[in-house]
Coordinates of C-alpha atoms and ligand atoms in Angstrom, one line a residue:
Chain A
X192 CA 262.4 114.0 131.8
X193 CA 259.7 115.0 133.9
X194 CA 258.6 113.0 137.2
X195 CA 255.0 112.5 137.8
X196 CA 255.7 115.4 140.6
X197 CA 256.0 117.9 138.0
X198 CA 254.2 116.8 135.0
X199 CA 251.0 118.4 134.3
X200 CA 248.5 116.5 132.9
X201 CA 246.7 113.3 134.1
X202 CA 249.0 110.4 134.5
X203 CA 247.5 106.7 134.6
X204 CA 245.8 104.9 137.5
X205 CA 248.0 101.9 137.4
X206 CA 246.7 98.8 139.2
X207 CA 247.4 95.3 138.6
X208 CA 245.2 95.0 135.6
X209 CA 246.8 97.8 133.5
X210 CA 250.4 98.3 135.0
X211 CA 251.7 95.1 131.8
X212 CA 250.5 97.5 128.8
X213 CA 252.6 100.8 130.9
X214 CA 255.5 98.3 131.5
X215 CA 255.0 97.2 127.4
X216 CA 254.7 100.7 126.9
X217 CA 257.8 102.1 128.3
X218 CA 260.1 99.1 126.8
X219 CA 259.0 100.3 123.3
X220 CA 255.9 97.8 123.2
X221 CA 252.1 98.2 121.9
X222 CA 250.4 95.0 123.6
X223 CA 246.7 94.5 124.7
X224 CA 244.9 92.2 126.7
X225 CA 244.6 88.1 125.2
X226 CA 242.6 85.2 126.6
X227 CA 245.0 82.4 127.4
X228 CA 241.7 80.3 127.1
X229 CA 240.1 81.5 123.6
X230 CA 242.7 83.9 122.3
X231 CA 240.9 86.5 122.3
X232 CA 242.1 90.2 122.1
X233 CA 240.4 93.2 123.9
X234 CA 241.6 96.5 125.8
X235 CA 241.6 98.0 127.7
X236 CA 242.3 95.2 130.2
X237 CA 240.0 92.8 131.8
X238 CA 240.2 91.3 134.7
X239 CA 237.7 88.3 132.7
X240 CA 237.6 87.8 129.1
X241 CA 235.1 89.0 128.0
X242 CA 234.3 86.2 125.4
X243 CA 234.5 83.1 127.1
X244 CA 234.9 84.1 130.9
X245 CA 238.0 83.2 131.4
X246 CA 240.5 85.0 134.3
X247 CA 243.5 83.5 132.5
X248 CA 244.8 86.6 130.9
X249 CA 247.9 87.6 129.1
X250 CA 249.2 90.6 127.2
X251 CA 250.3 90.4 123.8
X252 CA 252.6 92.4 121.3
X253 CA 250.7 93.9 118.8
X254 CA 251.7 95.3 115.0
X255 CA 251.4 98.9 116.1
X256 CA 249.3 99.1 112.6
X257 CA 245.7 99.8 112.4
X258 CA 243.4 102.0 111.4
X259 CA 242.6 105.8 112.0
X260 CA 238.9 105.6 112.5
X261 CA 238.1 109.5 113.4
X262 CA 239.9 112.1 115.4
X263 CA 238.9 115.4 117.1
X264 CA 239.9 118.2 118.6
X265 CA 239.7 119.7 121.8
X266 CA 239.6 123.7 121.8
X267 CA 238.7 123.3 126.2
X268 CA 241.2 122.1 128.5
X269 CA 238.7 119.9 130.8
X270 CA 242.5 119.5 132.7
X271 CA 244.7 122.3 133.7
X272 CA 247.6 120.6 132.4
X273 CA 246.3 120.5 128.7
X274 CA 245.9 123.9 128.9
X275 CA 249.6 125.4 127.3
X276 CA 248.5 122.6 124.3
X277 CA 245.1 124.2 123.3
X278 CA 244.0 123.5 120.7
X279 CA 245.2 120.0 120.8
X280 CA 244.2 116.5 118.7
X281 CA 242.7 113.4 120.2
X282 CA 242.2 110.0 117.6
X283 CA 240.7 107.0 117.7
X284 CA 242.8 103.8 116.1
X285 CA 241.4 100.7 115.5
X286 CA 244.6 98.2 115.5
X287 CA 245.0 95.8 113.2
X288 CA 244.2 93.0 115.4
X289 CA 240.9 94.8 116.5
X290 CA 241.0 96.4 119.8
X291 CA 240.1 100.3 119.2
X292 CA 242.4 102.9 120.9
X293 CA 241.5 106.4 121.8
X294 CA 245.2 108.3 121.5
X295 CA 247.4 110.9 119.9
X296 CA 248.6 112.0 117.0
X297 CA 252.5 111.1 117.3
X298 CA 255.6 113.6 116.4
X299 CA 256.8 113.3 112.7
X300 CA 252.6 113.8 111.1
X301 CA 252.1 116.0 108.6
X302 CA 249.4 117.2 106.5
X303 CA 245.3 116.9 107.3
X304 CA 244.3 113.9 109.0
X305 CA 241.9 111.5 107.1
X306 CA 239.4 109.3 108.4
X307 CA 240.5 105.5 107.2
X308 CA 244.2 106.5 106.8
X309 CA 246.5 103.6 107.7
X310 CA 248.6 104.8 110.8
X311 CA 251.5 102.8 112.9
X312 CA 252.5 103.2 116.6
X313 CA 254.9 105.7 117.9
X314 CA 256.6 105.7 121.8
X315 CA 256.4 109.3 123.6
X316 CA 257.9 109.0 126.9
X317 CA 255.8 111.4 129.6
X318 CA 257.2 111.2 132.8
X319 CA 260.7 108.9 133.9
X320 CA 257.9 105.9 134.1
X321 CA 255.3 106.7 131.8
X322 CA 255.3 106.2 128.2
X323 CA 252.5 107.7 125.9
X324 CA 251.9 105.4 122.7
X325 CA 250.9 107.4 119.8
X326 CA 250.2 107.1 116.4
X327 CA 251.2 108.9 112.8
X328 CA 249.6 108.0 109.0
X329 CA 251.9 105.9 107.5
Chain B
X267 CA 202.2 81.7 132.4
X268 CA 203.1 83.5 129.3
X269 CA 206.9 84.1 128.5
X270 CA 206.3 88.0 128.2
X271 CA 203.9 90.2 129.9
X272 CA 202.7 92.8 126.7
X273 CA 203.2 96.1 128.4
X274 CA 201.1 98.0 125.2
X275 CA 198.6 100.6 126.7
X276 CA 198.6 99.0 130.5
X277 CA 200.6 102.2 131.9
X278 CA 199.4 105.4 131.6
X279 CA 200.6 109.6 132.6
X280 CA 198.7 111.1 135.0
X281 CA 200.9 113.8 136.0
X282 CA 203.4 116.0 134.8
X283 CA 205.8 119.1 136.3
X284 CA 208.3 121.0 135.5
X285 CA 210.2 123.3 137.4
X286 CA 211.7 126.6 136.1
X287 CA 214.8 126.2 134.5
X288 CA 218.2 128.1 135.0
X289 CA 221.3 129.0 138.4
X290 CA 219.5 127.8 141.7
X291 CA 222.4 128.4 144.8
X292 CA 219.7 129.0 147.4
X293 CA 218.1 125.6 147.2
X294 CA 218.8 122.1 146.0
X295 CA 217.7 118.5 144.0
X296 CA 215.6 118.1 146.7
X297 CA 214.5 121.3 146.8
X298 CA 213.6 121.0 143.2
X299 CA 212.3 117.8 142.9
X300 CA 209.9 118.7 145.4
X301 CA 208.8 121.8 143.6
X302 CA 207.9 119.5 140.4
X303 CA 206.1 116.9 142.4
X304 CA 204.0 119.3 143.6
X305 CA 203.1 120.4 140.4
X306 CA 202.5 117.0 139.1
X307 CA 200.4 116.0 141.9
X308 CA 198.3 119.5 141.1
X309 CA 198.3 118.3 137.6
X310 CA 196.3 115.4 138.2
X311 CA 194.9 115.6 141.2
X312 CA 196.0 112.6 143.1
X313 CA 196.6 112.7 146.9
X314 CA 199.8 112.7 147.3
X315 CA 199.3 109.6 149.9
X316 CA 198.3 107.3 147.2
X317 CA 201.6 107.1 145.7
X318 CA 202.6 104.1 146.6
X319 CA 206.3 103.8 144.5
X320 CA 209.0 105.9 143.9
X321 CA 211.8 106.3 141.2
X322 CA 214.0 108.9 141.7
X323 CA 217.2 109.6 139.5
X324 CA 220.2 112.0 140.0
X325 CA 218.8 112.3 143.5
X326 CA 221.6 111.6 145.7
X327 CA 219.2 109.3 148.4
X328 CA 215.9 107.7 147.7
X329 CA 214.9 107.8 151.3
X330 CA 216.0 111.4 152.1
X331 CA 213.3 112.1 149.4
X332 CA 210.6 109.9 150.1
X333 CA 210.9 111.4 153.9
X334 CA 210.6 114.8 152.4
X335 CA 207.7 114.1 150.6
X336 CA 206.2 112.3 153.6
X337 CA 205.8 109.0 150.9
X338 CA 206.8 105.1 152.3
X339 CA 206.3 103.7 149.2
X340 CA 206.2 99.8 148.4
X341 CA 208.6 100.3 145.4
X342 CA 211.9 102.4 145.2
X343 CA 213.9 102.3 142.1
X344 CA 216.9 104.8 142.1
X345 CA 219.1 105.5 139.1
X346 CA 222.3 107.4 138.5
X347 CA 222.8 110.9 136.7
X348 CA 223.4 109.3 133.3
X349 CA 220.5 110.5 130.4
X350 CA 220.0 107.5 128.7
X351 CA 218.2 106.8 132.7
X352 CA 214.9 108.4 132.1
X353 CA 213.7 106.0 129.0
X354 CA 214.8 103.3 131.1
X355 CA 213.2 104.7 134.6
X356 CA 209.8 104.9 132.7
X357 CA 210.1 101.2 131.2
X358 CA 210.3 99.7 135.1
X359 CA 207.9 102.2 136.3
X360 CA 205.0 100.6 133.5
X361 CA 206.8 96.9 134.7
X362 CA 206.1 97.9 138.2
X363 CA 202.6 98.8 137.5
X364 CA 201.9 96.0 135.4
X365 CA 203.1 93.5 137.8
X366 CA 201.3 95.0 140.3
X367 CA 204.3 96.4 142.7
X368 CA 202.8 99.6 142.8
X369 CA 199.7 101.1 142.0
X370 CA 200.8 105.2 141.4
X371 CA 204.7 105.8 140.7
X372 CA 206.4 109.2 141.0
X373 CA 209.5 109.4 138.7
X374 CA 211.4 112.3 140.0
X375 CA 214.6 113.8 138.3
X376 CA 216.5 117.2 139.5
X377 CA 220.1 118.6 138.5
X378 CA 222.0 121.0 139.8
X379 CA 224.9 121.2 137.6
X380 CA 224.5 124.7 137.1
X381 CA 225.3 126.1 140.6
X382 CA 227.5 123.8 141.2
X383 CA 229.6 124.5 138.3
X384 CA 229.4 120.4 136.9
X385 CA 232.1 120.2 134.1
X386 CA 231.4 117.0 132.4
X387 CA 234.8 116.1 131.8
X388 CA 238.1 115.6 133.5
X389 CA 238.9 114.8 137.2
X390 CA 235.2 114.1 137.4
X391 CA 234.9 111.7 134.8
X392 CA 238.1 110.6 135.1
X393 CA 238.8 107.3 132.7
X394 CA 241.4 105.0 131.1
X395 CA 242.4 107.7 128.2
X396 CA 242.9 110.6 130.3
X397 CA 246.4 110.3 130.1
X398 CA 245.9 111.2 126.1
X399 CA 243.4 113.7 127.0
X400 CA 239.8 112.3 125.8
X401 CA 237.4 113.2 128.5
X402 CA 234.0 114.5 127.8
X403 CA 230.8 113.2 126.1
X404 CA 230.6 115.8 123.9
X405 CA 234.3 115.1 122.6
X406 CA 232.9 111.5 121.8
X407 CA 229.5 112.6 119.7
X408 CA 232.8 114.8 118.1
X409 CA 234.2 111.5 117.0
X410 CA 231.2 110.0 115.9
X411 CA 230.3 113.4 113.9
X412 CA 233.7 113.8 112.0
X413 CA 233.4 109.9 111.1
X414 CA 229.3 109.7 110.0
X415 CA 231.0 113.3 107.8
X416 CA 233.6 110.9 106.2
X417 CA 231.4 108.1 105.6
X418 CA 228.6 109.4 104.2
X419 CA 229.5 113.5 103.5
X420 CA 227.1 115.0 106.8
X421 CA 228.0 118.5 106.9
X422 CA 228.1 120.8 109.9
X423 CA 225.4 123.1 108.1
X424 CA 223.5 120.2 108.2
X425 CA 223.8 119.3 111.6
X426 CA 223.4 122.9 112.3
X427 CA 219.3 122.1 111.2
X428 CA 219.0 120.3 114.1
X429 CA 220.7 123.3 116.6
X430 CA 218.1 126.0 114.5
X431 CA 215.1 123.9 114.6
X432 CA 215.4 123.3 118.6
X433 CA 216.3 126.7 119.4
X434 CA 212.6 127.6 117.4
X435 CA 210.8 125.6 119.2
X436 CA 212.5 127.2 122.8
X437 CA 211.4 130.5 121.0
X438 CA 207.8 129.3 121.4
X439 CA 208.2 127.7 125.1
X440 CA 208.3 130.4 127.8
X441 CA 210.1 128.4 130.1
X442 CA 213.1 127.2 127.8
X443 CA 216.5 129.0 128.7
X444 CA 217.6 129.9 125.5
X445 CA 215.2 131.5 123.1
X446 CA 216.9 133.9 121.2
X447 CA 216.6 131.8 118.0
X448 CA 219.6 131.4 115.7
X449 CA 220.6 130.8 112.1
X450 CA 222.6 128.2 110.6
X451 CA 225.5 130.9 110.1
X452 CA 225.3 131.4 113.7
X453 CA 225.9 128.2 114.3
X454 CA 229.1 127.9 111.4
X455 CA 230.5 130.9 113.6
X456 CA 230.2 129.8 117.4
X457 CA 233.4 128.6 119.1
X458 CA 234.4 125.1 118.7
X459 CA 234.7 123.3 121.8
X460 CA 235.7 119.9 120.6
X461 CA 236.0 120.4 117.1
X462 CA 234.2 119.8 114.9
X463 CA 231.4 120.4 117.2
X464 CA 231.3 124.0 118.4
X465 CA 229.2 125.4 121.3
X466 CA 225.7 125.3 119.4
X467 CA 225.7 121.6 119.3
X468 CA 226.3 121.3 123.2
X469 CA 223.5 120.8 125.8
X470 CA 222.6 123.3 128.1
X471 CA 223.9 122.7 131.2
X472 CA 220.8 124.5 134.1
X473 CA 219.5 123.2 136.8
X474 CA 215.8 121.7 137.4
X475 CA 213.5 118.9 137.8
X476 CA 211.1 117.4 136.7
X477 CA 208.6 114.8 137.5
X478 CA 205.8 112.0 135.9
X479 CA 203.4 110.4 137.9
X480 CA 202.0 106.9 136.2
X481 CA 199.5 104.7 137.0
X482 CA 197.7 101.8 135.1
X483 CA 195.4 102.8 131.9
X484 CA 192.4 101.8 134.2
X485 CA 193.4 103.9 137.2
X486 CA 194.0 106.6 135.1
X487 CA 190.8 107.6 133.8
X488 CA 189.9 108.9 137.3
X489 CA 192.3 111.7 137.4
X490 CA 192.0 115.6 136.1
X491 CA 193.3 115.9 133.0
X492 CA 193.3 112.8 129.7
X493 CA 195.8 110.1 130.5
X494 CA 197.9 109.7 127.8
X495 CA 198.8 106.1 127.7
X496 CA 202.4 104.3 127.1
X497 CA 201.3 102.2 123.5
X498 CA 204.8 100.6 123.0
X499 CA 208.6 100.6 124.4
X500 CA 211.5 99.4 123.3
X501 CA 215.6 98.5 124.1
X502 CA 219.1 97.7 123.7
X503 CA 221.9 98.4 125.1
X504 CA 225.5 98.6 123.7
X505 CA 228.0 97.8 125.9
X506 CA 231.2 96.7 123.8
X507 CA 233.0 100.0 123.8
X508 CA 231.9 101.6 127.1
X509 CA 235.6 102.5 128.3
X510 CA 235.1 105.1 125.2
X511 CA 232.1 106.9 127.6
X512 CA 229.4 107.5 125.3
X513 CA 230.3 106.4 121.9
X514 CA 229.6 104.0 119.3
X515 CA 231.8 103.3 116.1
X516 CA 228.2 102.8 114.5
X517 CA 226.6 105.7 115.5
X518 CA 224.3 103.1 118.2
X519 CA 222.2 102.3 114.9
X520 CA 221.5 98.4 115.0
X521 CA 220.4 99.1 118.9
X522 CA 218.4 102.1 118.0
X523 CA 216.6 100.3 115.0
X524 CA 216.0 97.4 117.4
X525 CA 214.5 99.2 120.6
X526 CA 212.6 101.0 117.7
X527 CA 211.4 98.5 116.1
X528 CA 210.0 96.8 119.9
X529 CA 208.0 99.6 120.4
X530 CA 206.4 99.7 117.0
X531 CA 205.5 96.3 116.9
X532 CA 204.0 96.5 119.9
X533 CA 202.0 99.6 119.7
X534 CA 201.2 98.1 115.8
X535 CA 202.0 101.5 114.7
X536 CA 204.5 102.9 111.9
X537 CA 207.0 105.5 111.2
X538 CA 204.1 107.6 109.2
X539 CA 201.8 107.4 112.2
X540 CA 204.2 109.1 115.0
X541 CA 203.6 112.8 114.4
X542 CA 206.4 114.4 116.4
X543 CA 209.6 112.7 117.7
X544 CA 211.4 113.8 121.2
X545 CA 214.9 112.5 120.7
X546 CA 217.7 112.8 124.0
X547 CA 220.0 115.4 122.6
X548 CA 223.1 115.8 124.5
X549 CA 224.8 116.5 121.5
X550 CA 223.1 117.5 118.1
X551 CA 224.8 114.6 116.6
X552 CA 223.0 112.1 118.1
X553 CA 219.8 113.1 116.5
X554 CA 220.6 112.6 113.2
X555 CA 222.4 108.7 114.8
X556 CA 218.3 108.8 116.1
X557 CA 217.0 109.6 112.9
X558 CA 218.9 106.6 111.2
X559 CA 218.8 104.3 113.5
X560 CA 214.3 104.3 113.8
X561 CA 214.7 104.8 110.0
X562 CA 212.8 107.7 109.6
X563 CA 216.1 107.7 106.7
X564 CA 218.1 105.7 105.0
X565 CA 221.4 105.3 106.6
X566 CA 223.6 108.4 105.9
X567 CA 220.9 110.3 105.0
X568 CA 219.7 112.1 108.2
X569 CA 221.9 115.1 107.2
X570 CA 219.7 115.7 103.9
X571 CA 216.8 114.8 106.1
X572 CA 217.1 117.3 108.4
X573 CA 217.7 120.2 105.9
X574 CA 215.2 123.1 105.2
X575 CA 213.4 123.1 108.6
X576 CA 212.5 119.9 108.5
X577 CA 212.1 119.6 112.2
X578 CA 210.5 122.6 113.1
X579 CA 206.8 122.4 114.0
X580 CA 204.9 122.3 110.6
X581 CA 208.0 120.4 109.1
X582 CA 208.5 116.7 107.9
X583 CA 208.8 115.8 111.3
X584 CA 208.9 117.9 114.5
X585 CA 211.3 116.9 116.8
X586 CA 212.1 118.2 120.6
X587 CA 209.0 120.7 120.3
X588 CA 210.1 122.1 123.9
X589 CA 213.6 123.5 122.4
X590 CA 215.4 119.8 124.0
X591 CA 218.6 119.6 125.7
X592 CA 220.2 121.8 123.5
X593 CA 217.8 125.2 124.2
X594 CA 215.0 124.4 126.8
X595 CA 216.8 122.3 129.7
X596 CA 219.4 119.6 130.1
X597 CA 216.6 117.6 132.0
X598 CA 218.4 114.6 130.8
X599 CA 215.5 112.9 128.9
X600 CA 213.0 113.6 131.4
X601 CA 211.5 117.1 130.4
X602 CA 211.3 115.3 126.5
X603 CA 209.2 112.7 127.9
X604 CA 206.6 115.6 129.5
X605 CA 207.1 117.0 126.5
X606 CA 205.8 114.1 124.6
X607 CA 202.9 114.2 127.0
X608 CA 201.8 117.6 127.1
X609 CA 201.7 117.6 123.1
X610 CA 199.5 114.2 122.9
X611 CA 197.3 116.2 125.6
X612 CA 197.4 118.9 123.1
X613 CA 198.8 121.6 126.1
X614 CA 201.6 123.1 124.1
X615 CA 200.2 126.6 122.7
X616 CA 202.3 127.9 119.8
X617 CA 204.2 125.1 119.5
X618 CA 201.6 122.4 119.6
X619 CA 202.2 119.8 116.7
X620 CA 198.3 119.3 114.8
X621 CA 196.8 115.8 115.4
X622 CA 199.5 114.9 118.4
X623 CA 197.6 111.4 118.9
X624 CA 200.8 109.6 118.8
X625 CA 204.5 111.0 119.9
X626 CA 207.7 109.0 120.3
X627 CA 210.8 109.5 122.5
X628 CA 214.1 107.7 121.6
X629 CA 217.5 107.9 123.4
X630 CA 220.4 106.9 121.2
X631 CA 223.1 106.7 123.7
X632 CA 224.3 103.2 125.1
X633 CA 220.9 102.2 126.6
X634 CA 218.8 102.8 123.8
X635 CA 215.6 103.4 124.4
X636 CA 212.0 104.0 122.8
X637 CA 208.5 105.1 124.3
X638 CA 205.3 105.5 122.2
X639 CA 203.1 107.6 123.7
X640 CA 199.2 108.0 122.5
X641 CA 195.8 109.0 123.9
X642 CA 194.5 107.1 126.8
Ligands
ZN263 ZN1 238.4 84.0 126.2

C-alpha cells in the first residue's frame, strides 16, 4: 500500500471540515455533511449549513445508491500522476439522498456507461490513509 | 426614492481597443492593457485625464495600473480572471455612471496565459475532487455535453456547427488567431481532450487585452465615433454546485432565461429584434446551454438549431461574428462585448451582420449575464 510519499496523484487537503468523510471513507463508509439543526444533507462539507445557517454539523452514513448523472473522460493528464492512466474516466453521481458527487468508475464495471444508470458505492484504498469511494452500475 | 434605478439607455460606449492577439514574452498585462487603452482613448477621442474611474480585471493591481496610465480615478472596481467577469464588470461600470460615481470609466482586461504557459487545470485550480481527477472547466462543459446528448439526443456534429461557424467568422477578422476555417469532419476527427469534447470545442488560450471606455448616453454624443448605448442588462447567478467549478446539472438554463428575460424587458425588445448574439464561449457547449436558456429554442433543441450554418453571418442568427473564444481570442467575454459594439457601429467589413441596430451578449456560466446593446 502506497504512502502519500510515493503515491502519484493528488491526495486530499484534509482540514477539520473534510478529514470525518476521509475517516468514513477509510472504515468502509459513504457519509456527507447533515444539519443537526434542519437535517439537511449537502457535500462537500460546510462549515454552515447552508439552509438554515446553522454551524451544528454532523456527518451521516449514506446508501452508497444514487444516480449516474453523466461521466467523461479525460484523454490530458492536467496531473503528472494521472499520466500512466490515460485515457481515464471521471463520473458524476447524484446519491440517493441528494448530494451530487464528482468520482470514479469503481473495479468490477463492465460494459458502456449510461447516463441515468443506477450505480452503488465501492471503497478503493489509495494510500495507507486514504480511501477513494467509487462507484459501479448496479 | 424609487426602489430600482432603470439603467435602460443611461450608459453608453465610447471607446473600444483591441490589442493583437497571440505569445507575448517581452511584455506583460500591463503592458497590454496599456496598448488597448490607448487605442480606445484614440477611438473616441477623450483625454485620457477625464477618466475619472477604473475597472480593471485579471490585472494583478488596480493601482499599479492606474499609476501607469497616469489616472487617480474616483472609482476602482477590480475583478478576478474568471469570464463570466466582463458581463458583470460592464453592469457596475453603467451603475457607477448612473449613480453618478464616475463620469468616464475605463474597463481594462489583459491575459497572458499564453507565455506563461496557464494550464487551466490541476495544481492551479486545485479543488475538492482532485483526488478522483476532475480538474478543468472544459472537463465540466464535458459533463454537461454528454448529459444535454442523453437527454435530449445533441450530437457532437451538431455541436461541431457552433466550432465551424466561429472559425468563419475568424476567417473574415484579420486579427483573430485561427483562421484557417474547418469542416464539421474536422471537427469529428480532432483529438479528444476530455471526451466527448475534443480540441475544436476548446478556447484558445493567447494572450491580449482589451478595453471599453463608457460614459453616460448624454456625455456620449460629444465623442468621435456613434455611441452605441447599453438598452437593457440582465442576471443571475447559480451558486449551488460551485465546488463542481463551472458546471450546472441544468445546463445554467432557469438563470440564463432569467438574466435574459431582465434585459429584454427592459430594453422592451424581443428575441426577433436582436440581430446577432455574442455568447462567452469557453467551451462550444455552452452556446447551445445559451441558446436554450434566452430561448432563441425550445429546450433540447439548440442542437437542431444550430445546424446548417445557422450561425454564420447571413444565417438564422449570427453568433460571435469576431470568431469568439474558440477562434479569435480567449479575451474572456471582453473582446465579444467590442464585438457587439463595433457591429452596432457597423465597423466590421466582411463580417458585418446587415441592420446591426440591436446586438446581445450573454454569458452562461455561473454569473449569468446579459447586455443589449443598440444605437445611441
Ligand atoms: Zn440547516
Amino acid at each position: 500500500m502506497p504512502t502519500a510519499s510515493n503515491y502519484a496523484k493528488p491526495l486530499p487537503r484534509l482540514t477539520p471540515l473534510t478529514q470525518p468523510f476521509w475517516d468514513h471513507a477509510k472504515a468502509g463508509r459513504l457519509a456527507v455533511q447533515a444539519c443537526g439543526e434542519c437535517g439537511d444533507l449537502h457535500f462537500p462539507p460546510s462549515p454552515v449549513c447552508p439552509k438554515c445557517l446553522s454551524a451544528k454539523q454532523e456527518w451521516r452514513t449514506v446508501s452508497g445508491r444514487g444516480t449516474l448523472m453523466s461521466w467523461v473522460v479525460f484523454h490530458r493528464a492536467y496531473w503528472d500522476g494521472f499520466k500512466d492512466e490515460l485515457p481515464y474516466p471521471v463520473c458524476l453521481v447524484e446519491l440517493a439522498e441528494g448530494p451530487l458527487l464528482a468520482t470514479n468508475f469503481g473495479r468490477g464495471m463492465t460494459g458502456e456507461p449510461k447516463v441515468g444508470a443506477p450505480v452503488h458505492v465501492v471503497f478503493e484504498p489509495a494510500t495507507d490513509a486514504i480511501t477513494l469511494p467509487q462507484f459501479v452500475v448496479d | 426614492m424609487a426602489d430600482t434605478i432603470d439603467l435602460k439607455n443611461t450608459a453608453a460606449v465610447i471607446g473600444v481597443g483591441t490589442t493583437r492577439y497571440g505569445s507575448f514574452p517581452e511584455t506583460d498585462d500591463y503592458g497590454l492593457a496599456a496598448e488597448a487603452f490607448i487605442t480606445a482613448v484614440g477611438d473616441c477621442g477623450i483625454n485620457k485625464n477625464e477618466v475619472d474611474g477604473l475597472l480593471v480585471c485579471r490585472i494583478p493591481y488596480y493601482a499599479r495600473m492606474g499609476e501607469i496610465l497616469g489616472l487617480n480615478p474616483r472609482w476602482t472596481m477590480t475583478l478576478p480572471g474568471h469570464g463570466r467577469m466582463s458581463g458583470m464588470g460592464i453592469i457596475e461600470a453603467a451603475l457607477a455612471l448612473a449613480t453618478g460615481r464616475a463620469r468616464y470609466v475605463a474597463l481594462l482586461y489583459a491575459n497572458i496565459g499564453r507565455s506563461r504557459r496557464v494550464n487551466y487545470g490541476g495544481e492551479e485550480a486545485s479543488g475538492f475532487w482532485d483526488p478522483w481527477g476532475l480538474t478543468s472547466p472544459g472537463a465540466t462543459h464535458a459533463m454537461m455535453f454528454r448529459r444535454h446528448a442523453a437527454l435530449y439526443g445533441t450530437t457532437t456534429r451538431q455541436l461541431a456547427e457552433v466550432s465551424v461557424a466561429f472559425r468563419h467568422h475568424a476567417s473574415l477578422n484579420p486579427n483573430a488567431v485561427m483562421r484557417v476555417p474547418i469542416t464539421i469532419d474536422d471537427h469529428e476527427n480532432s483529438r479528444f481532450i476530455v471526451e466527448p469534447l475534443r480540441l475544436l470545442d476548446y478556447c484558445l488560450i493567447n494572450d491580449g487585452a482589451v478595453c471599453m471606455i463608457m460614459t453616460t448616453a448624454e456625455r456620449a454624443r460629444d465623442f468621435k465615433k456613434p455611441p452605441v448605448v447599453i438598452a437593457g442588462v440582465g442576471g443571475q447567478e447559480s451558486y449551488d454546485n460551485a465546488s463542481i467549478a463551472n458546471f450546472d446539472i441544468d445546463f445554467w438554463y432557469e438563470p440564463t432565461r432569467r438574466a435574459g428575460e431582465e434585459a429584454y424587458a427592459m430594453a422592451g425588445i424581443s428575441h426577433s429584434d436582436i440581430a446577432a448574439l455574442m455568447c462567452y464561449d469557453n467551451f462550444s457547449p455552452t452556446v447551445l446551454f445559451a441558446l436554450e436558456g434566452l430561448g432563441f429554442c425550445p429546450r433540447g433543441e439548440s442542437g437542431r438549431f444550430v445546424e446548417g450554418g445557422a450561425l454564420k453571418v447571413g444565417g438564422r442568427l449570427p453568433m460571435n461574428t469576431d470568431g469568439g473564444h474558440l477562434s479569435n481570442s480567449y479575451m474572456q467575454g471582453w473582446a465579444l462585448n467590442v464585438e457587439a459594439v463595433r457591429q452596432v457601429r457597423g465597423e466590421c467589413g466582411p463580417r458585418q451582420v446587415r441592420d446591426a441596430e440591436l446586438v446581445q451578449f450573454v454569458e452562461a456560466t455561473p454569473c449569468c449575464r446579459s447586455i443589449i446593446y443598440a444605437r445611441g
